[in-house]
């Protein structure tokens, strides 16, 4: 006899896939103006940004590497967590992209950036956690979380030095007004 269809499982996987689709479309749409701006202002990338990006990519690899062979069997709380985190991550990502004005020489402090100084890092983190929950990562999520957070800290420290250099007074005011870097209540 076949097991009954679990509506939470269907909702979690559909919500997860829809969130990644929205995320991908927003990333492509948001990248176009960014690439135009970057071609006009060539910049060098510091070593901490490269290392941080590598650590974040390793976090995603570690999550997928922990995926068991065969069917996935996430528990109810993992399905509920993924169903919550994936759409929230995608929505935060879209909101953060829409909060950035077309002017590259402006300190972004409105929209999503009024709540968090680096909301895109939280958006990616939410999707990383949702992925880990759906594949029943359990304790296997510890290493990816540590890699992602370590990479984020390196990148953010470098970005904040650059923002402080480019907008000395404005960024100091923004930092005092916007307390959280990317993890509300923690960092």
PDB file of C-alpha atoms in Angstrom:
ATOM      1  CA  UNK A   1       0.000   0.000   0.000  1.00  0.00           C
ATOM      2  CA  UNK A   2       1.318   3.438  -0.953  1.00  0.00           C
ATOM      3  CA  UNK A   3       1.914   6.080   1.689  1.00  0.00           C
ATOM      4  CA  UNK A   4      -0.575   8.948   1.617  1.00  0.00           C
ATOM      5  CA  UNK A   5       0.508  12.180  -0.035  1.00  0.00           C
ATOM      6  CA  UNK A   6       1.914  14.586   2.532  1.00  0.00           C
ATOM      7  CA  UNK A   7       0.606  18.116   1.767  1.00  0.00           C
ATOM      8  CA  UNK A   8       3.379  19.710   3.859  1.00  0.00           C
ATOM      9  CA  UNK A   9       6.028  17.900   1.834  1.00  0.00           C
ATOM     10  CA  UNK A  10       4.455  19.024  -1.436  1.00  0.00           C
ATOM     11  CA  UNK A  11       4.123  22.605  -0.182  1.00  0.00           C
ATOM     12  CA  UNK A  12       7.706  22.664   1.119  1.00  0.00           C
ATOM     13  CA  UNK A  13       9.242  21.384  -2.109  1.00  0.00           C
ATOM     14  CA  UNK A  14       7.046  23.584  -4.316  1.00  0.00           C
ATOM     15  CA  UNK A  15       7.757  26.630  -2.137  1.00  0.00           C
ATOM     16  CA  UNK A  16      11.470  25.822  -2.165  1.00  0.00           C
ATOM     17  CA  UNK A  17      11.617  25.440  -5.945  1.00  0.00           C
ATOM     18  CA  UNK A  18       9.529  28.573  -6.502  1.00  0.00           C
ATOM     19  CA  UNK A  19      11.819  30.526  -4.160  1.00  0.00           C
ATOM     20  CA  UNK A  20      14.908  29.466  -6.130  1.00  0.00           C
ATOM     21  CA  UNK A  21      13.173  30.369  -9.389  1.00  0.00           C
ATOM     22  CA  UNK A  22      12.304  33.845  -8.086  1.00  0.00           C
ATOM     23  CA  UNK A  23      15.834  34.170  -6.725  1.00  0.00           C
ATOM     24  CA  UNK A  24      17.375  33.235 -10.090  1.00  0.00           C
ATOM     25  CA  UNK A  25      15.160  35.585 -12.094  1.00  0.00           C
ATOM     26  CA  UNK A  26      15.847  38.446  -9.676  1.00  0.00           C
ATOM     27  CA  UNK A  27      19.589  37.734  -9.761  1.00  0.00           C
ATOM     28  CA  UNK A  28      19.703  37.886 -13.558  1.00  0.00           C
ATOM     29  CA  UNK A  29      17.511  41.005 -13.685  1.00  0.00           C
ATOM     30  CA  UNK A  30      19.546  42.672 -10.916  1.00  0.00           C
ATOM     31  CA  UNK A  31      22.870  41.731 -12.494  1.00  0.00           C
ATOM     32  CA  UNK A  32      22.279  43.607 -15.724  1.00  0.00           C
ATOM     33  CA  UNK A  33      22.384  47.155 -14.295  1.00  0.00           C
ATOM     34  CA  UNK A  34      25.203  46.096 -11.949  1.00  0.00           C
ATOM     35  CA  UNK A  35      27.313  44.794 -14.852  1.00  0.00           C
ATOM     36  CA  UNK A  36      26.747  48.029 -16.776  1.00  0.00           C
ATOM     37  CA  UNK A  37      27.962  50.038 -13.765  1.00  0.00           C
ATOM     38  CA  UNK A  38      30.959  47.759 -13.212  1.00  0.00           C
ATOM     39  CA  UNK A  39      32.077  48.077 -16.848  1.00  0.00           C
ATOM     40  CA  UNK A  40      32.202  51.840 -16.353  1.00  0.00           C
ATOM     41  CA  UNK A  41      34.155  51.619 -13.071  1.00  0.00           C
ATOM     42  CA  UNK A  42      36.696  48.802 -13.011  1.00  0.00           C
ATOM     43  CA  UNK A  43      37.461  47.707  -9.463  1.00  0.00           C
ATOM     44  CA  UNK A  44      39.892  45.305  -7.896  1.00  0.00           C
ATOM     45  CA  UNK A  45      38.707  42.599  -5.541  1.00  0.00           C
ATOM     46  CA  UNK A  46      40.532  42.216  -2.242  1.00  0.00           C
ATOM     47  CA  UNK A  47      41.794  38.855  -0.977  1.00  0.00           C
ATOM     48  CA  UNK A  48      39.266  38.674   1.918  1.00  0.00           C
ATOM     49  CA  UNK A  49      36.423  38.971  -0.597  1.00  0.00           C
ATOM     50  CA  UNK A  50      37.868  36.138  -2.715  1.00  0.00           C
ATOM     51  CA  UNK A  51      38.418  33.956   0.349  1.00  0.00           C
ATOM     52  CA  UNK A  52      34.975  34.786   1.743  1.00  0.00           C
ATOM     53  CA  UNK A  53      33.329  33.951  -1.572  1.00  0.00           C
ATOM     54  CA  UNK A  54      35.236  30.660  -1.702  1.00  0.00           C
ATOM     55  CA  UNK A  55      34.093  29.782   1.834  1.00  0.00           C
ATOM     56  CA  UNK A  56      30.482  30.582   0.951  1.00  0.00           C
ATOM     57  CA  UNK A  57      30.710  28.405  -2.174  1.00  0.00           C
ATOM     58  CA  UNK A  58      32.231  25.606  -0.080  1.00  0.00           C
ATOM     59  CA  UNK A  59      29.264  25.931   2.295  1.00  0.00           C
ATOM     60  CA  UNK A  60      26.854  25.257  -0.577  1.00  0.00           C
ATOM     61  CA  UNK A  61      29.033  22.359  -1.737  1.00  0.00           C
ATOM     62  CA  UNK A  62      29.128  20.902   1.789  1.00  0.00           C
ATOM     63  CA  UNK A  63      25.319  20.996   1.999  1.00  0.00           C
ATOM     64  CA  UNK A  64      24.904  19.180  -1.284  1.00  0.00           C
ATOM     65  CA  UNK A  65      27.710  16.739  -0.429  1.00  0.00           C
ATOM     66  CA  UNK A  66      25.811  15.729   2.717  1.00  0.00           C
ATOM     67  CA  UNK A  67      22.770  14.727   0.654  1.00  0.00           C
ATOM     68  CA  UNK A  68      22.014  11.044   1.158  1.00  0.00           C
ATOM     69  CA  UNK A  69      21.648   8.615  -1.708  1.00  0.00           C
ATOM     70  CA  UNK A  70      18.076   7.711  -2.503  1.00  0.00           C
ATOM     71  CA  UNK A  71      14.876   9.491  -1.553  1.00  0.00           C
ATOM     72  CA  UNK A  72      14.901  12.377   0.870  1.00  0.00           C
ATOM     73  CA  UNK A  73      13.043  11.989   4.153  1.00  0.00           C
ATOM     74  CA  UNK A  74      12.855  15.385   5.851  1.00  0.00           C
ATOM     75  CA  UNK A  75      10.984  15.470   9.120  1.00  0.00           C
ATOM     76  CA  UNK A  76       7.963  17.708   9.704  1.00  0.00           C
ATOM     77  CA  UNK A  77       9.952  20.496  11.399  1.00  0.00           C
ATOM     78  CA  UNK A  78      12.497  20.453   8.539  1.00  0.00           C
ATOM     79  CA  UNK A  79       9.740  20.748   5.943  1.00  0.00           C
ATOM     80  CA  UNK A  80       8.132  23.596   7.884  1.00  0.00           C
ATOM     81  CA  UNK A  81      11.511  25.336   8.275  1.00  0.00           C
ATOM     82  CA  UNK A  82      12.265  25.074   4.564  1.00  0.00           C
ATOM     83  CA  UNK A  83       8.757  26.233   3.678  1.00  0.00           C
ATOM     84  CA  UNK A  84       9.331  29.334   5.815  1.00  0.00           C
ATOM     85  CA  UNK A  85      12.995  30.076   5.039  1.00  0.00           C
ATOM     86  CA  UNK A  86      13.087  29.632   1.246  1.00  0.00           C
ATOM     87  CA  UNK A  87      10.328  32.132   0.366  1.00  0.00           C
ATOM     88  CA  UNK A  88      11.580  34.580   3.018  1.00  0.00           C
ATOM     89  CA  UNK A  89      15.097  34.362   1.589  1.00  0.00           C
ATOM     90  CA  UNK A  90      13.867  34.932  -1.963  1.00  0.00           C
ATOM     91  CA  UNK A  91      11.628  37.828  -0.888  1.00  0.00           C
ATOM     92  CA  UNK A  92      14.458  39.477   1.058  1.00  0.00           C
ATOM     93  CA  UNK A  93      16.766  39.072  -1.947  1.00  0.00           C
ATOM     94  CA  UNK A  94      14.254  40.707  -4.304  1.00  0.00           C
ATOM     95  CA  UNK A  95      13.569  43.495  -1.788  1.00  0.00           C
ATOM     96  CA  UNK A  96      17.291  44.153  -1.356  1.00  0.00           C
ATOM     97  CA  UNK A  97      17.842  44.331  -5.108  1.00  0.00           C
ATOM     98  CA  UNK A  98      14.875  46.677  -5.526  1.00  0.00           C
ATOM     99  CA  UNK A  99      16.249  48.875  -2.730  1.00  0.00           C
ATOM    100  CA  UNK A 100      19.390  49.723  -4.717  1.00  0.00           C
ATOM    101  CA  UNK A 101      19.102  52.905  -6.785  1.00  0.00           C
ATOM    102  CA  UNK A 102      20.611  53.129 -10.266  1.00  0.00           C
ATOM    103  CA  UNK A 103      23.246  55.604  -9.059  1.00  0.00           C
ATOM    104  CA  UNK A 104      26.381  53.603  -8.191  1.00  0.00           C
ATOM    105  CA  UNK A 105      27.842  56.438  -6.122  1.00  0.00           C
ATOM    106  CA  UNK A 106      25.043  56.463  -3.563  1.00  0.00           C
ATOM    107  CA  UNK A 107      25.133  54.883  -0.129  1.00  0.00           C
ATOM    108  CA  UNK A 108      22.155  52.532  -0.058  1.00  0.00           C
ATOM    109  CA  UNK A 109      20.354  52.947   3.262  1.00  0.00           C
ATOM    110  CA  UNK A 110      16.665  52.569   2.433  1.00  0.00           C
ATOM    111  CA  UNK A 111      14.357  49.639   1.841  1.00  0.00           C
ATOM    112  CA  UNK A 112      15.839  46.361   3.049  1.00  0.00           C
ATOM    113  CA  UNK A 113      19.039  48.223   3.894  1.00  0.00           C
ATOM    114  CA  UNK A 114      17.205  50.275   6.507  1.00  0.00           C
ATOM    115  CA  UNK A 115      16.811  47.076   8.573  1.00  0.00           C
ATOM    116  CA  UNK A 116      20.071  45.264   7.770  1.00  0.00           C
ATOM    117  CA  UNK A 117      23.313  46.621   6.391  1.00  0.00           C
ATOM    118  CA  UNK A 118      23.869  43.482   4.274  1.00  0.00           C
ATOM    119  CA  UNK A 119      20.465  41.842   3.645  1.00  0.00           C
ATOM    120  CA  UNK A 120      21.604  39.786   0.664  1.00  0.00           C
ATOM    121  CA  UNK A 121      23.861  37.703   2.917  1.00  0.00           C
ATOM    122  CA  UNK A 122      20.851  36.811   5.058  1.00  0.00           C
ATOM    123  CA  UNK A 123      18.842  35.953   1.929  1.00  0.00           C
ATOM    124  CA  UNK A 124      21.501  33.496   0.769  1.00  0.00           C
ATOM    125  CA  UNK A 125      21.837  32.095   4.294  1.00  0.00           C
ATOM    126  CA  UNK A 126      18.078  31.448   4.468  1.00  0.00           C
ATOM    127  CA  UNK A 127      18.202  29.512   1.195  1.00  0.00           C
ATOM    128  CA  UNK A 128      21.273  27.564   2.312  1.00  0.00           C
ATOM    129  CA  UNK A 129      19.460  26.553   5.497  1.00  0.00           C
ATOM    130  CA  UNK A 130      16.287  25.665   3.575  1.00  0.00           C
ATOM    131  CA  UNK A 131      18.330  23.411   1.309  1.00  0.00           C
ATOM    132  CA  UNK A 132      19.995  21.756   4.291  1.00  0.00           C
ATOM    133  CA  UNK A 133      16.677  21.194   6.005  1.00  0.00           C
ATOM    134  CA  UNK A 134      15.109  19.574   2.951  1.00  0.00           C
ATOM    135  CA  UNK A 135      17.953  17.135   2.569  1.00  0.00           C
ATOM    136  CA  UNK A 136      17.762  16.368   6.288  1.00  0.00           C
ATOM    137  CA  UNK A 137      21.195  17.741   6.961  1.00  0.00           C
ATOM    138  CA  UNK A 138      20.853  17.604  10.761  1.00  0.00           C
ATOM    139  CA  UNK A 139      24.324  17.875  12.263  1.00  0.00           C
ATOM    140  CA  UNK A 140      25.721  17.910   8.719  1.00  0.00           C
ATOM    141  CA  UNK A 141      24.563  21.540   8.591  1.00  0.00           C
ATOM    142  CA  UNK A 142      27.127  22.640  11.180  1.00  0.00           C
ATOM    143  CA  UNK A 143      30.081  22.796   8.769  1.00  0.00           C
ATOM    144  CA  UNK A 144      28.182  24.582   5.960  1.00  0.00           C
ATOM    145  CA  UNK A 145      26.781  27.125   8.424  1.00  0.00           C
ATOM    146  CA  UNK A 146      30.249  27.828   9.854  1.00  0.00           C
ATOM    147  CA  UNK A 147      31.762  28.112   6.369  1.00  0.00           C
ATOM    148  CA  UNK A 148      29.014  30.454   5.186  1.00  0.00           C
ATOM    149  CA  UNK A 149      29.158  32.665   8.272  1.00  0.00           C
ATOM    150  CA  UNK A 150      32.968  32.806   8.162  1.00  0.00           C
ATOM    151  CA  UNK A 151      32.916  33.740   4.483  1.00  0.00           C
ATOM    152  CA  UNK A 152      30.223  36.345   5.087  1.00  0.00           C
ATOM    153  CA  UNK A 153      32.196  37.923   7.920  1.00  0.00           C
ATOM    154  CA  UNK A 154      35.301  38.233   5.722  1.00  0.00           C
ATOM    155  CA  UNK A 155      33.382  39.758   2.845  1.00  0.00           C
ATOM    156  CA  UNK A 156      31.371  42.123   5.018  1.00  0.00           C
ATOM    157  CA  UNK A 157      34.456  43.378   6.871  1.00  0.00           C
ATOM    158  CA  UNK A 158      36.073  44.202   3.532  1.00  0.00           C
ATOM    159  CA  UNK A 159      32.901  45.809   2.163  1.00  0.00           C
ATOM    160  CA  UNK A 160      32.411  47.907   5.286  1.00  0.00           C
ATOM    161  CA  UNK A 161      36.020  49.192   5.104  1.00  0.00           C
ATOM    162  CA  UNK A 162      35.385  50.228   1.514  1.00  0.00           C
ATOM    163  CA  UNK A 163      32.053  51.878   2.362  1.00  0.00           C
ATOM    164  CA  UNK A 164      33.679  53.750   5.260  1.00  0.00           C
ATOM    165  CA  UNK A 165      36.382  54.963   2.902  1.00  0.00           C
ATOM    166  CA  UNK A 166      33.926  56.029   0.162  1.00  0.00           C
ATOM    167  CA  UNK A 167      31.280  57.560   2.464  1.00  0.00           C
ATOM    168  CA  UNK A 168      33.131  58.470   5.703  1.00  0.00           C
ATOM    169  CA  UNK A 169      30.431  60.485   7.470  1.00  0.00           C
ATOM    170  CA  UNK A 170      27.400  58.939   5.795  1.00  0.00           C
ATOM    171  CA  UNK A 171      28.449  55.369   6.529  1.00  0.00           C
ATOM    172  CA  UNK A 172      29.225  56.147  10.175  1.00  0.00           C
ATOM    173  CA  UNK A 173      25.712  57.589  10.573  1.00  0.00           C
ATOM    174  CA  UNK A 174      24.181  54.641   8.719  1.00  0.00           C
ATOM    175  CA  UNK A 175      26.038  52.116  10.921  1.00  0.00           C
ATOM    176  CA  UNK A 176      24.822  53.816  14.080  1.00  0.00           C
ATOM    177  CA  UNK A 177      21.243  53.886  12.750  1.00  0.00           C
ATOM    178  CA  UNK A 178      21.231  50.344  11.271  1.00  0.00           C
ATOM    179  CA  UNK A 179      22.538  48.117  14.023  1.00  0.00           C
ATOM    180  CA  UNK A 180      22.480  44.671  12.437  1.00  0.00           C
ATOM    181  CA  UNK A 181      24.924  43.617   9.761  1.00  0.00           C
ATOM    182  CA  UNK A 182      22.951  40.636   8.426  1.00  0.00           C
ATOM    183  CA  UNK A 183      21.814  38.422  11.308  1.00  0.00           C
ATOM    184  CA  UNK A 184      19.053  40.259  13.218  1.00  0.00           C
ATOM    185  CA  UNK A 185      19.559  39.974  16.950  1.00  0.00           C
ATOM    186  CA  UNK A 186      23.047  38.501  16.584  1.00  0.00           C
ATOM    187  CA  UNK A 187      25.283  40.415  14.265  1.00  0.00           C
TER     188      UNK A 187
END
